[in-house]
């Protein structure tokens, strides 16, 4: 005879307190892209910091990788309902990028831009103080092209669509401007703990 437990209550799944509402745990690493994976040679790669239309600084792959490097391990949550725990990233914190540019943040909002034409908006406060990284490595290996290599934004505390793959720049904007998915019905902020999936959530 098989018993289901002494109390009859359903067991609490492990790590339940790390899974936001409406999410489930995965152990693989799904690939989600709006289009095909771009082929990007590191020799041609550049990253541009802009204030509005004005370029402030541009880094080559070599100059970018000479910036101070940081690693962090974080849980990530995709709006399609998967969550993955303890993902390990290494790269350049947005803090260190802004410091290298010698730029005092001119506005409270940014858009991340990518080589595939993708964009997404993230408030400055969500990218600074160690919260946002431009990652070049995942799990100790150079970031795979399907996951955004050579480099992607990682903002783990927001739904994963905010983590722009194949990033090629950050742009300060005067107002909070919608990016690719935000223009198509997704939430302007995207906090998984408040289930901010769609525009009016
Ligand atoms: N440039 C770009 N970045 C992107 C996307 C995209 O289509 N293009 N998809 C987003 C979405 S919806 C998600 S869930 C994550 C998926 O990242 P992954 O493929 O590494 O899991 O990337 C985000 N970043
Ligand atoms: Mo997504």
mmCIF file of C-alpha atoms and ligand atoms in Angstrom:
data_model
loop_
_atom_site.group_PDB
_atom_site.id
_atom_site.type_symbol
_atom_site.label_atom_id
_atom_site.label_comp_id
_atom_site.label_asym_id
_atom_site.label_seq_id
_atom_site.Cartn_x
_atom_site.Cartn_y
_atom_site.Cartn_z
ATOM 1 C CA UNK A 1 0.000 0.000 0.000
ATOM 2 C CA UNK A 2 1.183 3.476 -0.860
ATOM 3 C CA UNK A 3 0.508 6.331 1.524
ATOM 4 C CA UNK A 4 0.552 9.927 0.407
ATOM 5 C CA UNK A 5 1.911 11.319 3.628
ATOM 6 C CA UNK A 6 0.925 11.363 7.253
ATOM 7 C CA UNK A 7 -1.192 14.499 7.231
ATOM 8 C CA UNK A 8 -2.946 14.229 3.878
ATOM 9 C CA UNK A 9 -1.687 17.683 2.908
ATOM 10 C CA UNK A 10 0.055 18.048 -0.418
ATOM 11 C CA UNK A 11 3.795 18.337 0.049
ATOM 12 C CA UNK A 12 5.217 21.816 -0.434
ATOM 13 C CA UNK A 13 7.498 21.708 -3.487
ATOM 14 C CA UNK A 14 11.116 22.554 -2.769
ATOM 15 C CA UNK A 15 12.073 26.182 -3.448
ATOM 16 C CA UNK A 16 8.375 27.197 -3.491
ATOM 17 C CA UNK A 17 9.297 30.554 -1.980
ATOM 18 C CA UNK A 18 11.504 31.266 -5.011
ATOM 19 C CA UNK A 19 8.837 30.590 -7.653
ATOM 20 C CA UNK A 20 6.610 33.625 -8.382
ATOM 21 C CA UNK A 21 2.838 33.154 -8.850
ATOM 22 C CA UNK A 22 1.861 31.392 -12.089
ATOM 23 C CA UNK A 23 5.403 30.101 -12.692
ATOM 24 C CA UNK A 24 6.824 26.566 -12.713
ATOM 25 C CA UNK A 25 10.364 25.282 -12.347
ATOM 26 C CA UNK A 26 12.404 24.062 -15.334
ATOM 27 C CA UNK A 27 15.826 22.435 -15.380
ATOM 28 C CA UNK A 28 16.653 22.935 -19.049
ATOM 29 C CA UNK A 29 17.259 26.405 -20.499
ATOM 30 C CA UNK A 30 14.552 27.218 -23.083
ATOM 31 C CA UNK A 31 15.424 29.488 -26.027
ATOM 32 C CA UNK A 32 12.872 32.217 -26.810
ATOM 33 C CA UNK A 33 13.523 34.627 -29.652
ATOM 34 C CA UNK A 34 11.198 36.719 -31.799
ATOM 35 C CA UNK A 35 13.336 35.993 -34.894
ATOM 36 C CA UNK A 36 16.421 34.101 -36.062
ATOM 37 C CA UNK A 37 19.673 34.150 -34.090
ATOM 38 C CA UNK A 38 21.984 36.789 -35.613
ATOM 39 C CA UNK A 39 25.550 35.805 -36.515
ATOM 40 C CA UNK A 40 27.827 38.303 -34.783
ATOM 41 C CA UNK A 41 31.608 38.317 -35.171
ATOM 42 C CA UNK A 42 33.375 39.649 -32.114
ATOM 43 C CA UNK A 43 35.624 41.729 -34.436
ATOM 44 C CA UNK A 44 32.570 43.674 -35.661
ATOM 45 C CA UNK A 45 30.829 43.898 -32.288
ATOM 46 C CA UNK A 46 30.354 47.331 -30.735
ATOM 47 C CA UNK A 47 28.336 48.658 -27.834
ATOM 48 C CA UNK A 48 27.069 52.255 -27.872
ATOM 49 C CA UNK A 49 25.848 54.350 -24.948
ATOM 50 C CA UNK A 50 23.469 57.119 -26.030
ATOM 51 C CA UNK A 51 21.605 59.980 -24.441
ATOM 52 C CA UNK A 52 18.560 60.329 -26.647
ATOM 53 C CA UNK A 53 19.948 60.266 -30.215
ATOM 54 C CA UNK A 54 23.434 61.421 -29.114
ATOM 55 C CA UNK A 55 26.211 58.762 -28.869
ATOM 56 C CA UNK A 56 28.243 59.298 -25.687
ATOM 57 C CA UNK A 57 30.684 56.405 -25.903
ATOM 58 C CA UNK A 58 31.272 53.322 -28.029
ATOM 59 C CA UNK A 59 33.212 50.230 -26.962
ATOM 60 C CA UNK A 60 34.767 47.577 -29.177
ATOM 61 C CA UNK A 61 34.656 43.967 -27.961
ATOM 62 C CA UNK A 62 38.223 44.351 -26.692
ATOM 63 C CA UNK A 63 37.590 47.616 -24.827
ATOM 64 C CA UNK A 64 34.321 46.301 -23.412
ATOM 65 C CA UNK A 65 36.003 43.184 -22.060
ATOM 66 C CA UNK A 66 38.741 45.237 -20.428
ATOM 67 C CA UNK A 67 36.133 46.724 -18.052
ATOM 68 C CA UNK A 68 35.862 45.324 -14.493
ATOM 69 C CA UNK A 69 34.144 41.917 -14.493
ATOM 70 C CA UNK A 70 31.524 40.629 -12.085
ATOM 71 C CA UNK A 71 29.734 37.308 -11.607
ATOM 72 C CA UNK A 72 26.359 36.707 -10.006
ATOM 73 C CA UNK A 73 23.981 33.767 -9.533
ATOM 74 C CA UNK A 74 20.272 34.559 -9.807
ATOM 75 C CA UNK A 75 16.833 33.030 -10.427
ATOM 76 C CA UNK A 76 15.172 33.981 -13.740
ATOM 77 C CA UNK A 77 11.483 34.058 -14.687
ATOM 78 C CA UNK A 78 10.059 34.048 -18.222
ATOM 79 C CA UNK A 79 6.565 35.396 -18.838
ATOM 80 C CA UNK A 80 5.755 32.129 -20.692
ATOM 81 C CA UNK A 81 5.710 30.666 -17.109
ATOM 82 C CA UNK A 82 9.059 28.954 -16.730
ATOM 83 C CA UNK A 83 11.457 29.836 -13.949
ATOM 84 C CA UNK A 84 15.028 28.641 -13.599
ATOM 85 C CA UNK A 85 16.960 28.814 -10.346
ATOM 86 C CA UNK A 86 20.591 29.654 -9.673
ATOM 87 C CA UNK A 87 21.622 30.753 -13.165
ATOM 88 C CA UNK A 88 25.240 31.925 -13.149
ATOM 89 C CA UNK A 89 26.261 34.946 -15.229
ATOM 90 C CA UNK A 90 29.484 36.829 -15.711
ATOM 91 C CA UNK A 91 30.081 40.115 -17.465
ATOM 92 C CA UNK A 92 30.115 43.856 -16.968
ATOM 93 C CA UNK A 93 27.733 45.544 -14.552
ATOM 94 C CA UNK A 94 25.840 48.517 -15.969
ATOM 95 C CA UNK A 95 27.347 50.416 -13.002
ATOM 96 C CA UNK A 96 30.852 49.787 -14.355
ATOM 97 C CA UNK A 97 29.858 50.717 -17.893
ATOM 98 C CA UNK A 98 28.410 54.075 -16.773
ATOM 99 C CA UNK A 99 31.478 54.698 -14.613
ATOM 100 C CA UNK A 100 33.775 54.048 -17.584
ATOM 101 C CA UNK A 101 31.766 56.515 -19.669
ATOM 102 C CA UNK A 102 32.076 59.080 -16.860
ATOM 103 C CA UNK A 103 28.388 59.765 -17.277
ATOM 104 C CA UNK A 104 26.162 60.956 -14.452
ATOM 105 C CA UNK A 105 22.777 59.431 -15.384
ATOM 106 C CA UNK A 106 20.880 62.205 -17.216
ATOM 107 C CA UNK A 107 17.399 60.579 -16.946
ATOM 108 C CA UNK A 108 15.632 57.828 -14.990
ATOM 109 C CA UNK A 109 14.815 55.590 -17.997
ATOM 110 C CA UNK A 110 16.672 53.518 -20.562
ATOM 111 C CA UNK A 111 16.021 51.445 -23.630
ATOM 112 C CA UNK A 112 18.234 48.467 -24.378
ATOM 113 C CA UNK A 113 18.804 47.919 -28.110
ATOM 114 C CA UNK A 114 19.893 44.749 -29.882
ATOM 115 C CA UNK A 115 21.449 43.692 -33.182
ATOM 116 C CA UNK A 116 18.192 41.959 -34.246
ATOM 117 C CA UNK A 117 16.183 45.182 -33.894
ATOM 118 C CA UNK A 118 14.763 44.136 -30.514
ATOM 119 C CA UNK A 119 14.423 46.710 -27.759
ATOM 120 C CA UNK A 120 13.113 46.811 -24.205
ATOM 121 C CA UNK A 121 12.728 49.540 -21.588
ATOM 122 C CA UNK A 122 14.176 49.276 -18.079
ATOM 123 C CA UNK A 123 14.281 52.017 -15.422
ATOM 124 C CA UNK A 124 17.757 53.184 -14.398
ATOM 125 C CA UNK A 125 17.111 52.057 -10.806
ATOM 126 C CA UNK A 126 16.674 48.466 -12.049
ATOM 127 C CA UNK A 127 19.992 48.451 -13.903
ATOM 128 C CA UNK A 128 22.249 50.038 -11.272
ATOM 129 C CA UNK A 129 23.574 49.054 -7.829
ATOM 130 C CA UNK A 130 24.502 45.630 -9.163
ATOM 131 C CA UNK A 131 21.042 44.734 -10.501
ATOM 132 C CA UNK A 132 21.785 44.783 -14.246
ATOM 133 C CA UNK A 133 24.654 43.129 -16.097
ATOM 134 C CA UNK A 134 25.754 42.875 -19.696
ATOM 135 C CA UNK A 135 26.710 39.226 -19.590
ATOM 136 C CA UNK A 136 29.317 37.622 -21.824
ATOM 137 C CA UNK A 137 29.363 34.274 -19.988
ATOM 138 C CA UNK A 138 26.745 31.820 -18.756
ATOM 139 C CA UNK A 139 27.645 28.916 -16.473
ATOM 140 C CA UNK A 140 31.377 29.676 -16.896
ATOM 141 C CA UNK A 141 31.241 29.408 -20.701
ATOM 142 C CA UNK A 142 31.099 32.130 -23.372
ATOM 143 C CA UNK A 143 27.433 32.936 -23.933
ATOM 144 C CA UNK A 144 25.936 30.740 -26.681
ATOM 145 C CA UNK A 145 24.504 32.604 -29.718
ATOM 146 C CA UNK A 146 20.952 31.293 -29.086
ATOM 147 C CA UNK A 147 21.053 32.750 -25.567
ATOM 148 C CA UNK A 148 22.271 36.141 -26.794
ATOM 149 C CA UNK A 149 26.003 35.744 -27.360
ATOM 150 C CA UNK A 150 28.370 37.548 -27.652
ATOM 151 C CA UNK A 151 26.604 39.626 -24.972
ATOM 152 C CA UNK A 152 23.154 40.109 -23.503
ATOM 153 C CA UNK A 153 21.516 42.200 -20.846
ATOM 154 C CA UNK A 154 20.573 40.291 -17.679
ATOM 155 C CA UNK A 155 18.037 41.922 -15.350
ATOM 156 C CA UNK A 156 17.054 38.837 -13.370
ATOM 157 C CA UNK A 157 14.485 40.427 -11.042
ATOM 158 C CA UNK A 158 12.210 41.356 -13.997
ATOM 159 C CA UNK A 159 10.525 38.971 -16.473
ATOM 160 C CA UNK A 160 13.190 37.638 -18.803
ATOM 161 C CA UNK A 161 11.986 39.506 -21.915
ATOM 162 C CA UNK A 162 13.688 42.538 -20.287
ATOM 163 C CA UNK A 163 17.029 40.735 -20.629
ATOM 164 C CA UNK A 164 17.786 41.788 -24.216
ATOM 165 C CA UNK A 165 19.881 39.251 -26.128
ATOM 166 C CA UNK A 166 22.526 40.398 -28.679
ATOM 167 C CA UNK A 167 22.607 43.790 -27.011
ATOM 168 C CA UNK A 168 24.429 46.578 -28.834
ATOM 169 C CA UNK A 169 23.567 49.590 -26.774
ATOM 170 C CA UNK A 170 21.811 51.389 -23.970
ATOM 171 C CA UNK A 171 19.988 54.658 -24.553
ATOM 172 C CA UNK A 172 18.819 57.121 -21.925
ATOM 173 C CA UNK A 173 15.317 58.372 -22.735
ATOM 174 C CA UNK A 174 13.479 61.349 -21.268
ATOM 175 C CA UNK A 175 10.341 59.309 -20.587
ATOM 176 C CA UNK A 176 9.690 55.587 -20.061
ATOM 177 C CA UNK A 177 9.430 54.449 -23.706
ATOM 178 C CA UNK A 178 7.941 51.094 -24.696
ATOM 179 C CA UNK A 179 10.198 48.539 -26.423
ATOM 180 C CA UNK A 180 9.396 45.602 -28.733
ATOM 181 C CA UNK A 181 7.142 43.524 -26.438
ATOM 182 C CA UNK A 182 5.875 46.496 -24.436
ATOM 183 C CA UNK A 183 4.436 47.902 -27.699
ATOM 184 C CA UNK A 184 2.746 44.529 -28.258
ATOM 185 C CA UNK A 185 0.749 44.265 -25.038
ATOM 186 C CA UNK A 186 3.348 43.351 -22.429
ATOM 187 C CA UNK A 187 3.791 45.265 -19.192
ATOM 188 C CA UNK A 188 5.974 48.374 -19.056
ATOM 189 C CA UNK A 189 7.781 47.156 -15.899
ATOM 190 C CA UNK A 190 7.349 43.355 -15.665
ATOM 191 C CA UNK A 191 7.781 42.391 -12.003
ATOM 192 C CA UNK A 192 7.235 38.603 -11.780
ATOM 193 C CA UNK A 193 6.330 38.784 -8.067
ATOM 194 C CA UNK A 194 3.421 41.109 -8.907
ATOM 195 C CA UNK A 195 2.579 39.114 -12.073
ATOM 196 C CA UNK A 196 2.973 42.149 -14.317
ATOM 197 C CA UNK A 197 2.654 40.178 -17.554
ATOM 198 C CA UNK A 198 0.371 42.324 -19.706
ATOM 199 C CA UNK A 199 -0.130 46.063 -20.092
ATOM 200 C CA UNK A 200 -2.896 46.472 -17.483
ATOM 201 C CA UNK A 201 -1.740 43.845 -14.934
HETATM 202 N N1 LIG B 1 17.334 40.631 -28.893
HETATM 203 C C1 LIG B 1 16.384 39.854 -28.342
HETATM 204 N N2 LIG B 1 16.396 39.690 -27.018
HETATM 205 C C2 LIG B 1 15.462 38.924 -26.427
HETATM 206 C C3 LIG B 1 14.452 38.297 -27.176
HETATM 207 C C4 LIG B 1 14.470 38.474 -28.581
HETATM 208 O O1 LIG B 1 13.627 37.963 -29.329
HETATM 209 N N3 LIG B 1 15.461 39.266 -29.126
HETATM 210 N N4 LIG B 1 13.489 37.533 -26.527
HETATM 211 C C5 LIG B 1 13.251 37.862 -25.096
HETATM 212 C C6 LIG B 1 12.414 36.907 -24.423
HETATM 213 S S1 LIG B 1 10.742 36.993 -24.693
HETATM 214 C C7 LIG B 1 12.922 36.055 -23.472
HETATM 215 S S2 LIG B 1 11.921 35.083 -22.508
HETATM 216 C C8 LIG B 1 14.377 35.896 -23.293
HETATM 217 C C9 LIG B 1 14.742 34.460 -23.596
HETATM 218 O O2 LIG B 1 16.107 34.258 -23.386
HETATM 219 P P1 LIG B 1 16.697 32.800 -23.670
HETATM 220 O O3 LIG B 1 16.400 32.474 -25.102
HETATM 221 O O4 LIG B 1 18.145 32.888 -23.343
HETATM 222 O O5 LIG B 1 15.962 31.879 -22.739
HETATM 223 O O6 LIG B 1 15.131 36.745 -24.144
HETATM 224 C C10 LIG B 1 14.562 38.005 -24.342
HETATM 225 N N5 LIG B 1 15.505 38.783 -25.072
HETATM 226 MO MO1 LIG B 2 9.761 35.654 -22.963
#
